[in-house]
Every structure is written in structure tokens, then in C-alpha cells.
Short mmCIF file of C-alpha atoms in Angstrom, two decimals:
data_model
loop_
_atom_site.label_atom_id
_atom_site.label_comp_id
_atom_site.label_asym_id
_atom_site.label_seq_id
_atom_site.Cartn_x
_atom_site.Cartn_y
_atom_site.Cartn_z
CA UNK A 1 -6.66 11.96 73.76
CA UNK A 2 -5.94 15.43 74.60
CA UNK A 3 -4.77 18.66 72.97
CA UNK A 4 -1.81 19.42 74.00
CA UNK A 5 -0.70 23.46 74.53
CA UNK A 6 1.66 23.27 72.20
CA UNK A 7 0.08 24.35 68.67
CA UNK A 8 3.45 24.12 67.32
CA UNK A 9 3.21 24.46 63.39
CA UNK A 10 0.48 26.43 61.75
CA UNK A 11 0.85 24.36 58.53
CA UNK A 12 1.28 20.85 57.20
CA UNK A 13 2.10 20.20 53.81
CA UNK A 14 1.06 17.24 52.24
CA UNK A 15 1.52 16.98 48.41
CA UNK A 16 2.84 20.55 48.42
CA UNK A 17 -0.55 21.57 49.90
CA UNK A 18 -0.78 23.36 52.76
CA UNK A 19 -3.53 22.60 55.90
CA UNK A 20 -4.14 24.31 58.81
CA UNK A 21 -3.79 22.11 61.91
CA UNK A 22 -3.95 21.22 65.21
CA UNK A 23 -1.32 18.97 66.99
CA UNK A 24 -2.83 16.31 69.58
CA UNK A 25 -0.86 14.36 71.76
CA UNK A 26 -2.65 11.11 73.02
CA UNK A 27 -1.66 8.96 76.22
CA UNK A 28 0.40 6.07 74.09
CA UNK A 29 2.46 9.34 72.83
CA UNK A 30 1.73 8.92 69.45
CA UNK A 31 1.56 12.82 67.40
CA UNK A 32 -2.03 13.21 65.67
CA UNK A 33 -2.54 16.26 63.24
CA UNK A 34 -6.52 17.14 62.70
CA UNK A 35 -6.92 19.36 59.57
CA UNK A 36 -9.01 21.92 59.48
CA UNK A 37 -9.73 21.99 55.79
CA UNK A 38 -10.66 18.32 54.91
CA UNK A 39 -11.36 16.96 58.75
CA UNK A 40 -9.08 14.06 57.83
CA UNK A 41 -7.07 12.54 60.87
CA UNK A 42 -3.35 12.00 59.74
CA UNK A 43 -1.04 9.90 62.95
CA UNK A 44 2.23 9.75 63.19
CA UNK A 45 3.38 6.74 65.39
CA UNK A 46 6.36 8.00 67.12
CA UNK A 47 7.80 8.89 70.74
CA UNK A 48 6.66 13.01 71.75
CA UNK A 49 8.03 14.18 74.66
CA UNK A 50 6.45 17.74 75.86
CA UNK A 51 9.68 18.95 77.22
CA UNK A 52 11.79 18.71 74.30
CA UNK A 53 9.58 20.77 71.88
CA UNK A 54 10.26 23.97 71.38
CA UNK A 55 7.86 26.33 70.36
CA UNK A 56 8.38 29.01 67.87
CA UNK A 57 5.89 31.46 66.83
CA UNK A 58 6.97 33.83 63.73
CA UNK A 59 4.00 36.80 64.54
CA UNK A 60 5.74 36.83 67.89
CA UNK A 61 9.25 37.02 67.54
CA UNK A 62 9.14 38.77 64.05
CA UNK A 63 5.68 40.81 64.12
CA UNK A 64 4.71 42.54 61.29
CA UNK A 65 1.99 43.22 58.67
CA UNK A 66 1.76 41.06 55.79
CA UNK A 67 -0.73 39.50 53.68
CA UNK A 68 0.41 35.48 53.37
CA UNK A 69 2.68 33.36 55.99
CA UNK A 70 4.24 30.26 54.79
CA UNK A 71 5.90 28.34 57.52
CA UNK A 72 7.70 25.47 57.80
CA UNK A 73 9.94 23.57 60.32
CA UNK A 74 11.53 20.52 61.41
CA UNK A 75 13.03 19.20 64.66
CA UNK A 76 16.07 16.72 65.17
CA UNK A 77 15.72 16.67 69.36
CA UNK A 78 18.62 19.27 69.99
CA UNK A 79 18.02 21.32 66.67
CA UNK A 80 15.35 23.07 65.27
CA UNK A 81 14.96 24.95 61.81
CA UNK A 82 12.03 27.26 60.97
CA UNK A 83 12.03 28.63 56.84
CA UNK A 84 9.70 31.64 57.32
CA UNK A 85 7.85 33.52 53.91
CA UNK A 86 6.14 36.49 54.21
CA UNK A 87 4.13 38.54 51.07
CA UNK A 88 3.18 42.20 51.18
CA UNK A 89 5.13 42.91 53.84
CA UNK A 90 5.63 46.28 55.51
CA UNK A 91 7.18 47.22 58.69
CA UNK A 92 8.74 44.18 60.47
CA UNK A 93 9.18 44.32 64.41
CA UNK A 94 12.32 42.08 66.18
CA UNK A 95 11.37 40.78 69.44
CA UNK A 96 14.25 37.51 70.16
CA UNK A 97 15.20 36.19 73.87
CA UNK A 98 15.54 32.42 73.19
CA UNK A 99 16.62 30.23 75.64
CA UNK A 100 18.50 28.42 72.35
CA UNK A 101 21.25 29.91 70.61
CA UNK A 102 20.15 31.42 67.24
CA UNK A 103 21.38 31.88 63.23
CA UNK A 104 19.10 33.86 60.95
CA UNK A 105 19.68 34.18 57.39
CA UNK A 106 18.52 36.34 55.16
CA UNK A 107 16.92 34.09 52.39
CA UNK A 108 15.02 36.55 49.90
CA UNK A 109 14.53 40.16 50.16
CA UNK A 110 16.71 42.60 52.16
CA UNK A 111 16.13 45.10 55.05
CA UNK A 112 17.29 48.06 53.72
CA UNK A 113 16.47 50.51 56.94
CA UNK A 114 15.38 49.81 61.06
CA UNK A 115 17.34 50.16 64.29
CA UNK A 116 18.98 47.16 66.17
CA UNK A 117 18.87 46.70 70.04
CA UNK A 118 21.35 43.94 71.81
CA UNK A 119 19.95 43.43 75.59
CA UNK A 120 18.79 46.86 75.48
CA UNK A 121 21.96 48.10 73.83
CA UNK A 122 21.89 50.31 70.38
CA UNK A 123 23.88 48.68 67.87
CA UNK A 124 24.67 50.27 64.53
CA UNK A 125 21.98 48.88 61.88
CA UNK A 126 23.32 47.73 58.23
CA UNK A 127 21.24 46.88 54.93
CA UNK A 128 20.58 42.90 55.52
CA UNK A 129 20.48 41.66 51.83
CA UNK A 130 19.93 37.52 50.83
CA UNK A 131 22.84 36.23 52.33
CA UNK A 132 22.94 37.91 55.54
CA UNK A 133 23.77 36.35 58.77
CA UNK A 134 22.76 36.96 62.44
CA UNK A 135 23.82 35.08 65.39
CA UNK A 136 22.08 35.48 69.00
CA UNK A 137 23.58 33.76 71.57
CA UNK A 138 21.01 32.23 74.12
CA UNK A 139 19.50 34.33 76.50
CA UNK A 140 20.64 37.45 75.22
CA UNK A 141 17.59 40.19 73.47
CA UNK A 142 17.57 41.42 70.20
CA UNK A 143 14.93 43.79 69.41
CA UNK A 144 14.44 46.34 67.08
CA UNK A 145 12.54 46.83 63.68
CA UNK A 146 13.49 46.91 59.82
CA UNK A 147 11.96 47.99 56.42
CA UNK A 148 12.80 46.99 53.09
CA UNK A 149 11.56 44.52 50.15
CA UNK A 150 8.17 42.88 50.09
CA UNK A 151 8.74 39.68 49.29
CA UNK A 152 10.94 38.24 52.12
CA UNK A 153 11.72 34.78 53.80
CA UNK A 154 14.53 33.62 56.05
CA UNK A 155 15.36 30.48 57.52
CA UNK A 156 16.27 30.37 61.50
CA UNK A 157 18.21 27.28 63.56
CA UNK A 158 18.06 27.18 67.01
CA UNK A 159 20.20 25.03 68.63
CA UNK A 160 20.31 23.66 72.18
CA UNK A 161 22.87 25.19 74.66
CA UNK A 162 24.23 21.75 76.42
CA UNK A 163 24.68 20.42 72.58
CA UNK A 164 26.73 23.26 71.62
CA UNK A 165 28.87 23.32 74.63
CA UNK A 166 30.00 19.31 73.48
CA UNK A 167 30.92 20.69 70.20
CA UNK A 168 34.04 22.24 72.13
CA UNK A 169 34.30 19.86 75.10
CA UNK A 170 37.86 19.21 76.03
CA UNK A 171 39.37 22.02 74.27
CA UNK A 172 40.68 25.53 75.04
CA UNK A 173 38.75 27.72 72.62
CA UNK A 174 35.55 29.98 73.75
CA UNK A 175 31.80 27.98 74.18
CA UNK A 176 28.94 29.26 72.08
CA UNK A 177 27.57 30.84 75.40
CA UNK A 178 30.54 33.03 75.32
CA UNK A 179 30.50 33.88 71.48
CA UNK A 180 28.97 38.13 71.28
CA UNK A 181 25.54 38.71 69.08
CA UNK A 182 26.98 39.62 66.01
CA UNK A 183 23.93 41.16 63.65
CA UNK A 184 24.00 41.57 59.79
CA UNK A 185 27.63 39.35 58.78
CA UNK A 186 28.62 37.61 55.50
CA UNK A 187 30.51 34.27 55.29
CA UNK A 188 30.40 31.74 52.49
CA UNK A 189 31.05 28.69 54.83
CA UNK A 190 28.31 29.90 57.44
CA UNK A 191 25.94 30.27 55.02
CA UNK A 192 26.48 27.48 52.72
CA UNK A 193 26.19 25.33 56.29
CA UNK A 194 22.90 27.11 56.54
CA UNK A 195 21.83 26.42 52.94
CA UNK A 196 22.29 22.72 53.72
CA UNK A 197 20.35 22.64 56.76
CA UNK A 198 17.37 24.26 54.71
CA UNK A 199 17.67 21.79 52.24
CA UNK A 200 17.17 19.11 54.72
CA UNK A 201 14.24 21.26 56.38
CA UNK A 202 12.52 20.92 52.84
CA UNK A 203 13.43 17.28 52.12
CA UNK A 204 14.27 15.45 55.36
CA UNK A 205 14.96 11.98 55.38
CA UNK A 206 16.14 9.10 58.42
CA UNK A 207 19.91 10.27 58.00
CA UNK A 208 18.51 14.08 58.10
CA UNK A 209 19.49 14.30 61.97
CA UNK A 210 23.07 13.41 61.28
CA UNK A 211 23.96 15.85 58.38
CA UNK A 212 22.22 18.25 60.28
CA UNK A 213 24.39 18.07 63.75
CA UNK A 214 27.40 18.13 61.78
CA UNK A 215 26.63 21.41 59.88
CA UNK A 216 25.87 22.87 63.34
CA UNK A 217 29.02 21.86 64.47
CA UNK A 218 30.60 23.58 61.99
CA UNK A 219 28.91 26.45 62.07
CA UNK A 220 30.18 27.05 65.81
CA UNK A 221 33.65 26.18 65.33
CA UNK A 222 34.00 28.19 62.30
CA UNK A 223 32.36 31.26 64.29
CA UNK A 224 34.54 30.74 66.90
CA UNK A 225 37.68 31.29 64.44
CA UNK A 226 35.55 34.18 62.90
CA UNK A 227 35.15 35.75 66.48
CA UNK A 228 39.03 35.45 67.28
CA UNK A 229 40.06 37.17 64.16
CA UNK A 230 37.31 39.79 63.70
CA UNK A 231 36.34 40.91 67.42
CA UNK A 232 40.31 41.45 68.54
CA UNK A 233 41.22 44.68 69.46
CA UNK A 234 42.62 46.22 66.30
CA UNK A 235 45.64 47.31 67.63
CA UNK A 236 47.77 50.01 64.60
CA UNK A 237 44.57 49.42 62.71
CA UNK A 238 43.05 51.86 60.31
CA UNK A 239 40.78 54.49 61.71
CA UNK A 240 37.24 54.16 61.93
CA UNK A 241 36.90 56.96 59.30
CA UNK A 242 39.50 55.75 57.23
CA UNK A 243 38.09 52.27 57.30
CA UNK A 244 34.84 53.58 56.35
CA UNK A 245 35.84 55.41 53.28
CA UNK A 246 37.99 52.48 52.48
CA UNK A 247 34.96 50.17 52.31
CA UNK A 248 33.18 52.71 50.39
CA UNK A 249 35.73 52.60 47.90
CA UNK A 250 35.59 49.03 47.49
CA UNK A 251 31.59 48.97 47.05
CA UNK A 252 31.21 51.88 44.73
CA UNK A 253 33.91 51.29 42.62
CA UNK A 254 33.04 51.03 38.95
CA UNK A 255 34.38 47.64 38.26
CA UNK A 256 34.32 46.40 41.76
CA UNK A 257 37.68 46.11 42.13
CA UNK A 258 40.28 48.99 43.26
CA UNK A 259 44.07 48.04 43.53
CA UNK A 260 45.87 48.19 46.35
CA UNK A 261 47.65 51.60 45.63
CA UNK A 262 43.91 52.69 44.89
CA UNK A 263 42.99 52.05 48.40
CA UNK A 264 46.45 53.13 50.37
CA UNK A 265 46.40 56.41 47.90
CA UNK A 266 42.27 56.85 49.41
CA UNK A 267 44.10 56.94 53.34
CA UNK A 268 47.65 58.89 51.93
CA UNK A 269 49.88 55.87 53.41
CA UNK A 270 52.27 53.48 51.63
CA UNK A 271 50.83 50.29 50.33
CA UNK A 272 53.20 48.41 53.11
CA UNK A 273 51.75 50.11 56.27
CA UNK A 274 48.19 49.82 54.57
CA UNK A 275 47.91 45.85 54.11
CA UNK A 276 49.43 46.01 57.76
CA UNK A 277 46.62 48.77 59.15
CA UNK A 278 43.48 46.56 56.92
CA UNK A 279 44.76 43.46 58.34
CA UNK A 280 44.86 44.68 62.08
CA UNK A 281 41.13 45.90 61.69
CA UNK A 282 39.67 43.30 59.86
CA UNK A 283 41.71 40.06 60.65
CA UNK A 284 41.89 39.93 56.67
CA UNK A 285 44.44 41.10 54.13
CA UNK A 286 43.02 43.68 51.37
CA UNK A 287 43.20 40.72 48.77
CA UNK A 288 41.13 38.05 50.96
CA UNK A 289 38.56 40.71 51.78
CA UNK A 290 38.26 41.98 47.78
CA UNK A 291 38.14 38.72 46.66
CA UNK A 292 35.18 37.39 49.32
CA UNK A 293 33.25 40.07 48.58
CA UNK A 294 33.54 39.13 44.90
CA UNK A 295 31.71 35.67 45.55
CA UNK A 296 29.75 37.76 48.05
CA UNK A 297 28.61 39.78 45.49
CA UNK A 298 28.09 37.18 42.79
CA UNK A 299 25.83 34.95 45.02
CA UNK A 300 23.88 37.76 45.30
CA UNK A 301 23.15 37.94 41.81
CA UNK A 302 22.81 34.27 40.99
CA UNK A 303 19.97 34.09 43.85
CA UNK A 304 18.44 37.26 42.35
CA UNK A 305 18.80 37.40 38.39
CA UNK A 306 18.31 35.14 35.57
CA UNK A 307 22.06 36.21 34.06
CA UNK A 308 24.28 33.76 33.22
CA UNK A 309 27.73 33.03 35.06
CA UNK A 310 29.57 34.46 32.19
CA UNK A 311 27.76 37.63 32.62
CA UNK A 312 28.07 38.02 36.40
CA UNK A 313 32.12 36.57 36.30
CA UNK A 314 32.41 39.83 34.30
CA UNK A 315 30.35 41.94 36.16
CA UNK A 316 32.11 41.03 39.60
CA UNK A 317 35.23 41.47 38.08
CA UNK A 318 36.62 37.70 37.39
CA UNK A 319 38.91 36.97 34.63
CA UNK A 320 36.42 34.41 33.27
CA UNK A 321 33.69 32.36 34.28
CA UNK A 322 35.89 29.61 34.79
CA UNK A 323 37.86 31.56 37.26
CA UNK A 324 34.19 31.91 38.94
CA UNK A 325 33.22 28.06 38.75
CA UNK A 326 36.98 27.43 40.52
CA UNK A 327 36.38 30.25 43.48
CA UNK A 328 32.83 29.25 43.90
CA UNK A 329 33.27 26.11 44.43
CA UNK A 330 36.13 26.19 46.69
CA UNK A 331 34.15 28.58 48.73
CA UNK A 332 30.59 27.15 48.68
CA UNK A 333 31.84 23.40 47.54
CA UNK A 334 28.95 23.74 44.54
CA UNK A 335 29.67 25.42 41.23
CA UNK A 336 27.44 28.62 40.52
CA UNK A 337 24.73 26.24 38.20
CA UNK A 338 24.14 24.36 41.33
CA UNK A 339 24.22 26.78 43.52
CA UNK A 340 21.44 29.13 41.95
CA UNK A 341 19.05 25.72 41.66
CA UNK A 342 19.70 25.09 45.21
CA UNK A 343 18.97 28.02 45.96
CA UNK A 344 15.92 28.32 43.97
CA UNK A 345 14.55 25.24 44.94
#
């Protein structure tokens, strides 16, 4: 028996517990895990092959100061997840170049200042809040640092490149490979793909594997539509000025929700030429776009207050919190009860 140089995950949980540990790998390939704390030998009888496992390490990649790590993972072959908690946390240092392509998700606590890098590029940082979305296509860097909350976790899938190419074998539309970094992003079916793969992270099972490549799957081929609608040229779009006080408008508003001769009076054009101009620069009309970042904003609260949905239909500017329940779950397929347990959970 021999240890192999893969440590792989710092903790085991067993009855909720969690035990440091080392991972041995004997010569009949069976997985041991020694723990530290009781000295108990635990073996799991099942094929390990070195060159599949892929090693993630959260105080490299994300380095920071904290005072607790919780980590867990779990690995179906072509897929990996990691759900990473950190406590007292202070400055937090980015340091990505996986050989895997990449989704991050905010999960608790938000980054509310820090500077962005793309293969040595500057990109323009944004506050990542629970919800948030990053995808890093494999091979490229992202580096930089962020500040915020001190209480934070995220979960992060990596998935293998030659599996994500098959997701779009045969067709005409652009591979994974070709899809741009795209830092700090909202959308409900994205993350509500990435809530389920968590779930299974936390409660896997035999058919784990299978529910897991199919959210993947989806997660590419609805990026790829998101890429072909939000990264065209925006050709008689709004200005990047006017777009900017535009969106200002629409987050600082006092009930959330300006009209559309609100927004076209902010810009001084008709309300014709400006659901034409919002459309060419955001691939959305002003309607779609106020009413996402409605559920948008009521996720937020559900995974951050105890208020009930009545409360937060009214505070994001619903008609009722049955108009809520009907939105939400067309969006997120789960009604805002089961969404806050989920995620809660």
C-alpha cells in the first residue's frame, strides 16, 4: 500500500462530522481514507485511476485569510464539484488556469470590491452577490482579488474539455472552448442548474452521475444562446453612458420598477427607438430585463432574510405573491418555499 500524491480532500464527513484525512491508494486499486482524529481505517472498494483525478486545492486557487475551511467535493469521472466555506474572511486572492472549463457561483456572501484580470487582461470588476455566476473557459487565467462579507461559500464545477465538446457534436453552434470568460453574470436557469448539482454534491446517490451530466449539458447549451445574444456587437444600441444611467435607474428606483417612458424620458428618446436601442445592447427587451431582475432580486432575499413571500412579492414589485409563486417557478421550476429550503439546506 502506498500513499499516493494526490491528498485530494482535506475532509471526510461521516455522520456530519468532519476528519482530517489522508487518501491511500493500494495495488488492487481499492481508495483507503486514514483519519487523523480517531486512527480508524475506512475502504472504499472501488476502481481509482490516478489520471482521472483532478486535484483542487481552495488555499491555492482562492488564497486568503480566514479562520475555518469547510470543503467538500465529489467526482462523476468527467465532472467535478467543490462547495467551498470560509469564516472570518478578509482579503481573498484569485489565482484560476484550469485545464477544465469552470462555473463559480456565488453561494453566501458577496464581493463587494477587488480587480479582475482575464489572461493578463483588466476587466471591469462588479459587486458579486449570492447568485453570481462566473465562467472560465479552460486554459484561460483569471486572477485578481476581492473584498466583501465574512461569511462566504461558493460552489465550483469543473468539467472536462472532450465531454463538453460532445455536448455540441454534430451541430453548427460555438464549442465551450470557444465560449469568452464572462465574470460576475446572473441567470435563473444557470444557476438553478448549479443549485442542482450542489444538491447532489451534498446528497449523492448511484443515479447522481446521470442528473449531474445532464445539468452540465444544459448549462453549456444555454450559455451558448446567452453568448449569441449578449456578446453581439450592439449595433444602434444605447450608449455606454446612456446604458449606464439606464441601469442605474432601474436599481435605485424606489419601487424597483420604472416604466418604460421613465426610462426613454432618462435618455430624451421616444419609447419606440428606446425598446429598439435596449434590445440591440442587451439582446433583451426593457420588459424581459425588468422582470428578471425582479426574480433576481427576490432570490436574493429569500436566500438572505427570514421574510415571507408576501413580503418580498411586494417589495420587488409583484402584484401578489401568487404572481411570485407563478414567475418563480417558471423560472427556477421550484416555488419560492422550496426554493429558500433548498437553498438553506
Amino acid at each position: 500500500m502506498v500513499e499516493t500524491a494526490f491528498t485530494g480532500l482535506p475532509f471526510f464527513r461521516k455522520s456530519h462530522i468532519f476528519y482530517q484525512l489522508r487518501i491511500i491508494c493500494d495495488l488492487s486499486c481499492n481508495l483507503w481514507f486514514d483519519t487523523k482524529q480517531e486512527g480508524e481505517l475506512l475502504v472504499i472498494r472501488r476502481p481509482f485511476r490516478l489520471a482521472e483525478t483532478f486535484y483542487l486545492d481552495p488555499n491555492i486557487i482562492r488564497p486568503s485569510r480566514h479562520r475555518t475551511l469547510a470543503h467538500q467535493y465529489e467526482s462523476w469521472g468527467n465532472i467535478r464539484a467543490d462547495l467551498i466555506s470560509r469564516t472570518e474572511l478578509e482579503r481573498q486572492e484569485t489565482r484560476v488556469a484550469f485545464p477544465w472549463h469552470m462555473f463559480l457561483m456565488n453561494l453566501k456572501g458577496a464581493a463587494l470590491r477587488g480587480e479582475d484580470f482575464i489572461d493578463g487582461r483588466r476587466v471591469s470588476f462588479a459587486a458579486r452577490r449570492p447568485g453570481s455566476i462566473i465562467y472560465i473557459p479552460a486554459e484561460s487565467e483569471w486572477t485578481g482579488w476581492d473584498e466583501g462579507d465574512a461569511i462566504a461559500s461558493y460552489l465550483l464545477v469543473s468539467i472536462e474539455r472532450g465531454f463538453a465538446e460532445q455536448t455540441f457534436a454534430g451541430t453548427a453552434f460555438c464549442r465551450p472552448a470557444e465560449l469568452p470568460p464572462w465574470i460576475g453574470f446572473r441567470d435563473s436557469t444557470i444557476e438553478m442548474g448549479l443549485q442542482t448539482i450542489a444538491a447532489e454534491l451534498r446528497y449523492p446517490d448511484p443515479i447522481s452521475v446521470t442528473m449531474v451530466e445532464c445539468q452540465v449539458a444544459q448549462l453549456f447549451v444555454h450559455l451558448v444562446r446567452l453568448n449569441r445574444t449578449c456578446h453581439q456587437p450592439a449595433k444602434g444600441g444605447l450608449s455606454a453612458f446612456d446604458l449606464k444611467r439606464v441601469m442605474a435607474m432601474i436599481e435605485s428606483s424606489s419601487d424597483g420598477r420604472p416604466t418604460l417612458a421613465d426610462l426613454a424620458k432618462e435618455v430624451g428618446i421616444s419609447r419606440f427607438h428606446f425598446s429598439r436601442a435596449f434590445k440591440q445592447s442587451t439582446g433583451m427587451t426593457p420588459h424581459a430585463f425588468i422582470a428578471r431582475r425582479r426574480l433576481e432580486q427576490s432570490a436574493d432575499m429569500l436566500r438572505s432574510t427570514n421574510l415571507s413571500a408576501t413580503r418580498i412579492a411586494m417589495e420587488c414589485g409583484f402584484s401578489s405573491s401568487s404572481h411570485l409563486t407563478t414567475a418563480f417557478r417558471r423560472a427556477f421550476g421550484a416555488n419560492p418555499i422550496e426554493f429558500r429550503r433548498k437553498c438553506k439546506t
